[in-house]
Amino acid sequence: MFLETGEARKLMFSLLLLFITLIIPLHAYAATVPVKSITINDPYVCFASGINFQLTCKISPTNASNKTIVWKSSNTSVATISWKGVVTTKSPGTTIISAETPDRRVRGTCQLYVVGVGVKVKSIKMNVPTLKLSQGVFIPLSVDFRPGNASNKQLKWTSNKSSVVYVSEKGVVSALKPGTAIITATSQDGKKKTSCKVTVTCYSAKPEKMYCGVTSGEKVRKGGNSRESVATAKFGDIIEVNRKVTDSSTGRPWAFVTVNGKIGWMDYSSLFPSKPVWPVAGKLITSDFRTPTRKNHNGVDIEANLGTPIFAIMSGTVVELNNSWKYENGVKGIAANGNYVVIKGFDGNTYSYLHMKTVNVCKGAVVGSGQEIGTVGNTGNCLTKVGGDWVRPGPTSTRGSHLHLGVKNFRGEFVDPKLLMPQNKH
């Protein structure tokens, strides 16, 4: 039976309305890229009351269609946060700062501790008044506060010659080229100042033995303006540096070297320490460096699943390892480390990777920044919380798996590994 003209028009209108309300929105939704995760730059922070500071977050994937973030504070009497992520601390206490998508489906959090203004900063002092560094080296500086229990220990770091010595917002100085620079730390409370004179020199040992720390081959050339190569320095090759000069016309640093028995000139700026990488494919730090409750925790614990690959944060040489820990070994003394690897970095720092499941390198091996050295485990003194109590995982347990990363500087002092690690994960 054929439909009357009026009924046909109603049916066509209904189908058109259905298309507009269902099909088109589904097509538009399929074209969008949803936000999968939000990570705030600092998972735990502590500030005095009456302070303003900026929080930022990373959205994954980077090509998400809608990157709008809604900032919130769970306790506005402790701290508030603006729509731009600027936190204002108000009174002592704890609050959770969250960054959410507008639909509240995805969120990242940060735990903020606010302490009383109480103790004012009277003076600050740099840990070293002067420092001599070889070109390409970077180390963290530290400042002592007087009194030691000052409430606000925030600092602003500056360099009067950033082209010679660059200093990060956390006080890590990088020696960029020969010269002298003054690094100044200024306290947020009271604007107290302290400084360190940093002198950067070229590598000076004659001859100096160093490893080639780059993955691509570096040419050793004949003298003068010749582009003809006599040898190629590959990753891990030993280079004997006999003499160094700077090309007066180009400013490029050249070294007279011996590589694999061949003698020639090489641009030694390419041999500086490589950039650090994040050691595991994850960024959840479950236990931080020397917290108030764990003052002797000389590193950071990074949570990751059992068997997750571990990467060398910096190129260097494996100087110590253990790959034979068993549950029966216990957790006293060196056994507390479980399976582990210690790498002497080309930058002068020593890096320790503890509680590993497997070790994939041998002692004396030269490893590159980003090279896999083993997998995440729960060997040694790996505690995990069960029913409110901290217990050690059993021999077949997958609980408590994490990487403990410890760093010592060239003076043998433990430093916070986060100062050296990049912001982006591996």
Coordinates of C-alpha atoms in Angstrom, one line a residue:
M1 CA 0.0 0.0 0.0
F2 CA 1.4 3.4 -1.0
L3 CA 1.7 6.1 1.6
E4 CA -0.2 9.3 1.2
T5 CA 1.8 12.4 0.2
G6 CA 1.5 13.8 3.8
E7 CA 2.6 10.6 5.4
A8 CA 5.6 10.2 3.0
R9 CA 6.7 13.7 3.9
K10 CA 6.5 12.9 7.6
L11 CA 8.5 9.7 7.1
M12 CA 11.2 11.5 5.2
F13 CA 11.4 14.2 7.8
S14 CA 11.8 11.6 10.6
L15 CA 14.6 9.8 8.7
L16 CA 16.4 13.1 8.2
L17 CA 16.1 14.0 11.8
L18 CA 17.4 10.6 12.8
F19 CA 20.4 11.1 10.5
I20 CA 21.2 14.5 12.0
T21 CA 20.9 13.4 15.6
L22 CA 22.7 10.0 15.4
I23 CA 24.8 9.5 12.3
I24 CA 26.5 12.9 12.1
P25 CA 27.5 13.1 15.8
L26 CA 28.9 9.5 15.6
H27 CA 31.0 10.5 12.6
A28 CA 32.2 13.6 14.4
Y29 CA 33.1 11.6 17.5
A30 CA 35.0 9.0 15.4
A31 CA 37.2 11.9 14.1
T32 CA 38.2 13.2 17.5
V33 CA 41.3 12.0 19.4
P34 CA 40.4 11.5 23.1
V35 CA 42.7 12.3 26.0
K36 CA 44.1 9.1 27.5
S37 CA 46.2 10.4 30.4
I38 CA 47.1 13.6 32.3
T39 CA 50.4 13.8 34.3
I40 CA 51.1 16.8 36.6
N41 CA 54.8 17.8 36.5
D42 CA 55.2 17.2 40.3
P43 CA 53.2 14.4 42.1
Y44 CA 54.2 15.7 45.5
V45 CA 55.0 19.3 46.5
C46 CA 55.5 21.1 49.8
F47 CA 55.3 24.9 50.2
A48 CA 54.8 27.4 53.0
S49 CA 51.5 29.3 53.2
G50 CA 51.2 32.6 51.3
I51 CA 53.1 31.4 48.3
N52 CA 52.2 31.4 44.6
F53 CA 53.7 28.8 42.2
Q54 CA 52.9 27.3 38.8
L55 CA 51.8 23.8 38.0
T56 CA 51.9 22.3 34.6
C57 CA 50.7 19.0 33.1
K58 CA 51.4 16.7 30.2
I59 CA 48.5 15.5 28.1
S60 CA 48.7 12.2 26.2
P61 CA 48.5 11.7 23.3
T62 CA 49.9 15.0 22.2
N63 CA 47.5 15.2 19.3
A64 CA 44.4 15.0 21.5
S65 CA 41.5 17.0 20.0
N66 CA 40.5 18.8 23.1
K67 CA 43.3 19.9 25.5
T68 CA 41.2 22.0 27.8
I69 CA 42.2 21.4 31.4
V70 CA 40.0 22.1 34.5
W71 CA 42.1 22.7 37.6
K72 CA 40.7 21.9 41.1
S73 CA 41.7 21.9 44.7
S74 CA 40.1 19.4 47.1
N75 CA 40.6 21.7 50.0
T76 CA 40.3 25.4 49.1
S77 CA 41.0 26.4 52.7
V78 CA 44.5 25.0 52.3
A79 CA 45.2 26.2 48.7
T80 CA 43.3 27.4 45.6
I81 CA 44.3 27.1 42.0
S82 CA 43.5 29.3 39.0
W83 CA 42.3 28.2 35.6
K84 CA 45.9 28.7 34.4
G85 CA 47.3 26.3 37.0
V86 CA 48.7 29.0 39.4
V87 CA 48.5 27.7 43.0
T88 CA 48.0 30.0 46.0
T89 CA 48.8 28.4 49.4
K90 CA 46.6 29.7 52.3
S91 CA 47.0 27.7 55.5
P92 CA 48.7 24.6 56.8
G93 CA 47.3 21.3 55.7
T94 CA 47.0 18.9 52.8
T95 CA 45.0 19.1 49.6
I96 CA 44.8 17.2 46.3
I97 CA 45.3 19.3 43.2
S98 CA 43.7 17.7 40.1
A99 CA 43.8 18.5 36.4
E100 CA 40.8 17.1 34.6
T101 CA 39.2 16.9 31.2
P102 CA 35.9 18.9 31.0
D103 CA 34.0 15.6 31.0
R104 CA 35.9 14.4 34.2
R105 CA 36.8 11.1 32.5
V106 CA 40.5 11.6 32.7
R107 CA 42.5 13.3 35.5
G108 CA 45.9 13.7 37.0
T109 CA 46.6 14.6 40.6
C110 CA 49.3 16.2 42.8
Q111 CA 49.4 16.0 46.6
L112 CA 50.2 19.4 48.1
Y113 CA 51.5 19.9 51.7
V114 CA 51.3 23.4 53.1
V115 CA 53.2 24.4 56.2
G116 CA 53.1 27.5 58.3
V117 CA 55.1 30.6 57.5
G118 CA 56.6 30.4 60.9
V119 CA 60.4 30.4 60.4
K120 CA 61.9 33.2 58.2
V121 CA 65.1 32.8 56.1
K122 CA 67.9 34.8 57.7
S123 CA 70.7 33.8 55.3
I124 CA 71.7 31.3 52.6
K125 CA 75.1 29.9 51.6
M126 CA 76.2 28.0 48.5
N127 CA 77.7 24.6 49.2
V128 CA 80.8 25.6 47.2
P129 CA 82.1 29.2 46.7
T130 CA 84.1 28.3 43.6
L131 CA 84.0 25.4 41.1
K132 CA 86.1 24.3 38.2
L133 CA 84.5 22.1 35.5
S134 CA 85.6 20.6 32.3
Q135 CA 83.6 21.5 29.3
G136 CA 80.5 19.4 28.8
V137 CA 80.1 18.4 32.5
F138 CA 76.9 19.2 34.5
I139 CA 76.4 18.9 38.3
P140 CA 73.8 20.1 40.8
L141 CA 74.6 22.9 43.3
S142 CA 73.0 23.1 46.7
V143 CA 72.3 25.9 49.2
D144 CA 72.3 25.8 53.0
F145 CA 69.6 27.8 54.7
R146 CA 69.9 29.5 58.1
P147 CA 68.0 28.6 60.1
G148 CA 67.9 25.0 58.8
N149 CA 64.2 24.7 59.5
A150 CA 63.2 27.8 57.4
S151 CA 59.7 27.3 56.1
N152 CA 60.1 28.6 52.6
K153 CA 63.2 27.2 50.8
Q154 CA 62.3 28.2 47.3
L155 CA 65.2 29.6 45.2
K156 CA 65.6 31.4 41.9
W157 CA 68.8 30.4 40.0
T158 CA 70.6 32.7 37.5
S159 CA 73.8 32.9 35.5
N160 CA 75.5 36.1 34.5
K161 CA 76.9 34.3 31.4
S162 CA 74.5 31.6 30.4
S163 CA 76.4 30.9 27.2
V164 CA 79.4 29.8 29.3
V165 CA 77.5 28.2 32.2
Y166 CA 73.8 27.4 32.1
V167 CA 71.9 26.8 35.3
S168 CA 68.5 25.1 35.5
E169 CA 65.6 26.2 37.7
K170 CA 66.7 23.4 40.1
G171 CA 70.3 24.5 40.4
V172 CA 72.0 22.1 37.9
V173 CA 74.9 23.9 36.2
S174 CA 76.1 22.8 32.8
A175 CA 79.5 23.8 31.6
L176 CA 79.0 24.9 27.9
K177 CA 82.3 26.5 26.9
P178 CA 85.6 27.7 28.4
G179 CA 85.2 30.9 30.5
T180 CA 83.9 32.1 33.8
A181 CA 80.4 32.7 35.1
I182 CA 78.8 33.7 38.4
I183 CA 75.9 31.5 39.5
T184 CA 73.5 33.2 41.9
A185 CA 70.8 31.7 44.1
T186 CA 68.1 34.1 45.5
S187 CA 65.7 33.0 48.2
Q188 CA 62.0 33.7 47.6
D189 CA 61.7 34.5 51.3
G190 CA 63.7 37.7 52.1
K191 CA 65.5 37.8 48.7
K192 CA 68.7 36.6 50.3
K193 CA 71.6 35.9 47.8
T194 CA 74.6 33.6 47.6
S195 CA 76.8 32.9 44.6
C196 CA 79.4 30.5 43.2
K197 CA 82.1 31.3 40.7
V198 CA 82.3 28.6 38.0
T199 CA 85.3 28.3 35.8
V200 CA 85.0 26.1 32.7
T201 CA 88.2 24.6 31.1
C202 CA 88.8 22.4 28.1
Y203 CA 89.8 18.8 28.8
S204 CA 93.4 19.1 30.0
A205 CA 94.9 15.7 30.6
K206 CA 97.8 14.8 28.2
P207 CA 97.2 12.3 27.0
E208 CA 93.6 11.9 28.3
K209 CA 91.9 8.6 27.7
M210 CA 88.1 8.8 27.1
Y211 CA 85.4 6.8 25.5
C212 CA 83.6 7.8 22.4
G213 CA 80.1 8.3 23.8
V214 CA 78.2 8.8 20.5
T215 CA 76.4 6.1 18.5
S216 CA 77.3 7.4 15.1
G217 CA 80.9 7.2 13.8
E218 CA 83.0 10.3 14.3
K219 CA 85.8 11.0 11.7
V220 CA 89.4 11.4 12.6
R221 CA 90.8 13.7 9.9
K222 CA 94.2 14.8 8.6
G223 CA 95.5 18.2 9.7
G224 CA 94.8 21.7 8.3
N225 CA 91.7 22.1 6.2
S226 CA 91.7 18.6 4.9
R227 CA 88.4 16.7 5.0
E228 CA 90.1 13.4 4.4
S229 CA 89.6 10.9 7.2
V230 CA 92.3 8.6 8.6
A231 CA 90.0 6.7 11.0
T232 CA 86.5 6.5 12.5
A233 CA 85.8 6.6 16.2
K234 CA 82.8 4.4 17.0
F235 CA 80.8 4.1 20.2
G236 CA 83.0 2.6 23.0
D237 CA 86.3 3.2 21.2
I238 CA 89.1 4.5 23.5
I239 CA 90.3 7.9 22.4
E240 CA 93.7 9.3 23.5
V241 CA 93.5 13.1 23.5
N242 CA 97.0 14.5 23.2
R243 CA 96.4 18.2 22.5
K244 CA 93.5 20.6 22.0
V245 CA 93.1 23.8 20.1
T246 CA 90.3 26.1 19.0
D247 CA 89.9 27.1 15.4
S248 CA 90.3 30.9 15.6
S249 CA 88.1 31.4 12.4
T250 CA 85.2 29.1 13.2
G251 CA 85.5 28.7 17.0
R252 CA 85.3 24.9 16.7
P253 CA 87.3 22.9 19.3
W254 CA 89.7 20.4 17.8
A255 CA 91.8 17.7 19.5
F256 CA 94.9 15.9 18.3
V257 CA 94.0 12.3 19.0
T258 CA 95.0 8.6 18.6
V259 CA 92.1 6.2 17.8
N260 CA 92.7 2.5 16.9
G261 CA 96.4 3.3 16.3
K262 CA 95.6 6.2 13.9
I263 CA 96.6 9.8 14.6
G264 CA 94.7 12.8 13.4
W265 CA 92.4 15.7 14.3
M266 CA 88.9 15.4 15.6
D267 CA 86.1 17.8 16.6
Y268 CA 85.9 16.8 20.3
S269 CA 82.7 18.7 21.0
S270 CA 80.9 15.7 19.6
L271 CA 82.3 13.6 22.5
F272 CA 80.6 15.4 25.3
P273 CA 78.3 13.3 27.6
S274 CA 75.1 12.4 25.9
K275 CA 71.7 13.7 27.1
P276 CA 70.1 11.7 29.9
V277 CA 67.0 9.6 29.4
W278 CA 64.2 8.4 31.7
P279 CA 65.3 4.9 33.0
V280 CA 62.0 3.0 32.7
A281 CA 58.8 3.4 30.7
G282 CA 56.9 5.0 33.6
K283 CA 57.1 8.1 35.8
L284 CA 55.3 7.2 39.1
I285 CA 57.8 7.9 41.8
T286 CA 56.5 5.9 44.8
S287 CA 59.3 7.0 47.2
D288 CA 61.2 10.2 46.8
F289 CA 64.7 11.3 47.6
R290 CA 65.2 11.8 51.4
T291 CA 61.7 12.6 52.4
P292 CA 60.8 13.6 56.0
T293 CA 59.7 10.0 56.7
R294 CA 62.7 8.4 54.9
K295 CA 65.6 10.7 55.5
N296 CA 68.2 8.0 54.6
H297 CA 66.5 7.1 51.3
N298 CA 69.4 8.1 49.0
G299 CA 67.5 7.8 45.7
V300 CA 64.1 7.5 44.1
D301 CA 61.8 4.5 43.6
I302 CA 60.0 4.3 40.3
E303 CA 57.1 1.9 40.1
A304 CA 56.9 -0.4 37.0
N305 CA 55.6 -3.8 36.2
L306 CA 57.9 -6.9 36.7
G307 CA 60.1 -7.4 33.7
T308 CA 59.8 -3.8 32.4
P309 CA 63.0 -2.8 30.5
I310 CA 65.5 -0.5 32.3
F311 CA 67.6 1.9 30.3
A312 CA 70.9 3.5 31.2
I313 CA 70.1 7.1 32.1
M314 CA 73.6 8.2 31.0
S315 CA 76.4 6.7 28.9
G316 CA 79.2 5.1 30.9
T317 CA 81.1 2.0 32.0
V318 CA 79.6 -0.8 34.1
V319 CA 81.8 -1.0 37.2
E320 CA 79.8 -3.3 39.5
L321 CA 76.9 -5.7 39.3
N322 CA 75.1 -8.6 40.8
N323 CA 72.9 -11.1 38.9
S324 CA 72.7 -14.0 41.4
W325 CA 70.4 -12.8 44.2
K326 CA 68.1 -15.4 45.6
Y327 CA 65.3 -15.1 48.1
E328 CA 67.4 -17.1 50.6
N329 CA 70.1 -14.5 50.5
G330 CA 68.0 -12.2 52.7
V331 CA 68.1 -8.4 52.7
K332 CA 71.0 -7.5 55.0
G333 CA 74.0 -5.6 53.8
I334 CA 74.7 -5.6 50.1
A335 CA 71.9 -8.3 49.7
A336 CA 69.4 -5.5 50.3
N337 CA 70.2 -4.2 46.8
G338 CA 69.1 -7.5 45.2
N339 CA 70.3 -7.7 41.6
Y340 CA 71.8 -4.4 40.6
V341 CA 74.1 -2.5 38.2
V342 CA 76.4 0.4 38.9
I343 CA 77.5 2.6 36.0
K344 CA 80.3 5.2 36.1
G345 CA 78.9 7.8 33.8
F346 CA 80.9 9.8 31.3
D347 CA 79.7 12.9 33.0
G348 CA 81.5 12.0 36.3
N349 CA 78.4 10.8 38.2
T350 CA 77.9 7.2 39.4
Y351 CA 74.5 5.7 38.7
S352 CA 73.1 2.7 40.7
Y353 CA 70.1 0.6 39.5
L354 CA 68.8 -1.7 42.3
H355 CA 66.2 -4.5 42.8
M356 CA 66.4 -5.7 39.2
K357 CA 64.9 -9.0 38.0
T358 CA 67.6 -9.6 35.3
V359 CA 70.9 -7.9 34.4
N360 CA 71.7 -7.8 30.7
V361 CA 75.2 -6.3 30.8
C362 CA 78.6 -7.5 32.0
K363 CA 81.2 -5.8 34.2
G364 CA 83.5 -3.5 32.1
A365 CA 80.9 -3.0 29.3
V366 CA 80.5 0.4 27.8
V367 CA 76.8 1.3 27.6
G368 CA 75.1 4.2 25.9
S369 CA 72.4 6.5 27.1
G370 CA 69.1 4.8 26.5
Q371 CA 70.6 1.3 26.2
E372 CA 68.7 -1.5 27.9
I373 CA 70.7 -2.9 30.9
G374 CA 68.2 -5.2 32.5
T375 CA 64.6 -5.5 33.7
V376 CA 62.6 -4.3 36.7
G377 CA 62.3 -6.7 39.6
N378 CA 61.5 -7.0 43.3
T379 CA 64.8 -8.5 44.5
G380 CA 66.5 -7.5 47.7
N381 CA 64.7 -5.3 50.3
C382 CA 61.6 -4.5 48.3
L383 CA 58.8 -3.8 50.7
T384 CA 55.1 -3.7 49.7
K385 CA 52.0 -2.7 51.7
V386 CA 49.6 -5.6 52.5
G387 CA 46.7 -4.9 54.8
G388 CA 48.3 -1.9 56.3
D389 CA 51.7 -3.6 57.0
W390 CA 54.9 -3.4 55.0
V391 CA 56.1 -6.9 54.0
R392 CA 58.8 -8.4 51.7
P393 CA 57.5 -10.2 48.6
G394 CA 57.8 -13.9 48.5
P395 CA 60.0 -15.8 46.0
T396 CA 57.2 -16.1 43.4
S397 CA 55.5 -12.8 44.1
T398 CA 55.1 -10.0 41.6
R399 CA 54.4 -7.4 44.3
G400 CA 56.7 -4.5 45.1
S401 CA 58.4 -4.4 41.7
H402 CA 60.2 -1.1 41.1
L403 CA 63.5 0.5 40.2
H404 CA 65.6 2.2 42.8
L405 CA 67.8 4.8 41.1
G406 CA 70.6 6.3 43.1
V407 CA 73.2 9.0 41.9
K408 CA 76.5 10.1 43.4
N409 CA 78.3 13.1 42.1
F410 CA 82.1 13.3 41.4
R411 CA 82.7 14.1 45.1
G412 CA 80.9 10.9 46.2
E413 CA 77.8 12.7 47.5
F414 CA 74.3 11.4 47.0
V415 CA 72.2 13.8 44.9
D416 CA 68.5 13.8 43.9
P417 CA 68.3 11.8 40.6
K418 CA 65.3 13.9 39.5
L419 CA 67.7 16.9 39.1
L420 CA 69.4 15.0 36.3
M421 CA 66.5 13.2 34.7
P422 CA 64.6 14.8 31.8
Q423 CA 61.0 15.9 32.1
N424 CA 59.7 13.5 29.5
K425 CA 59.7 9.8 30.0
H426 CA 61.7 7.4 27.8

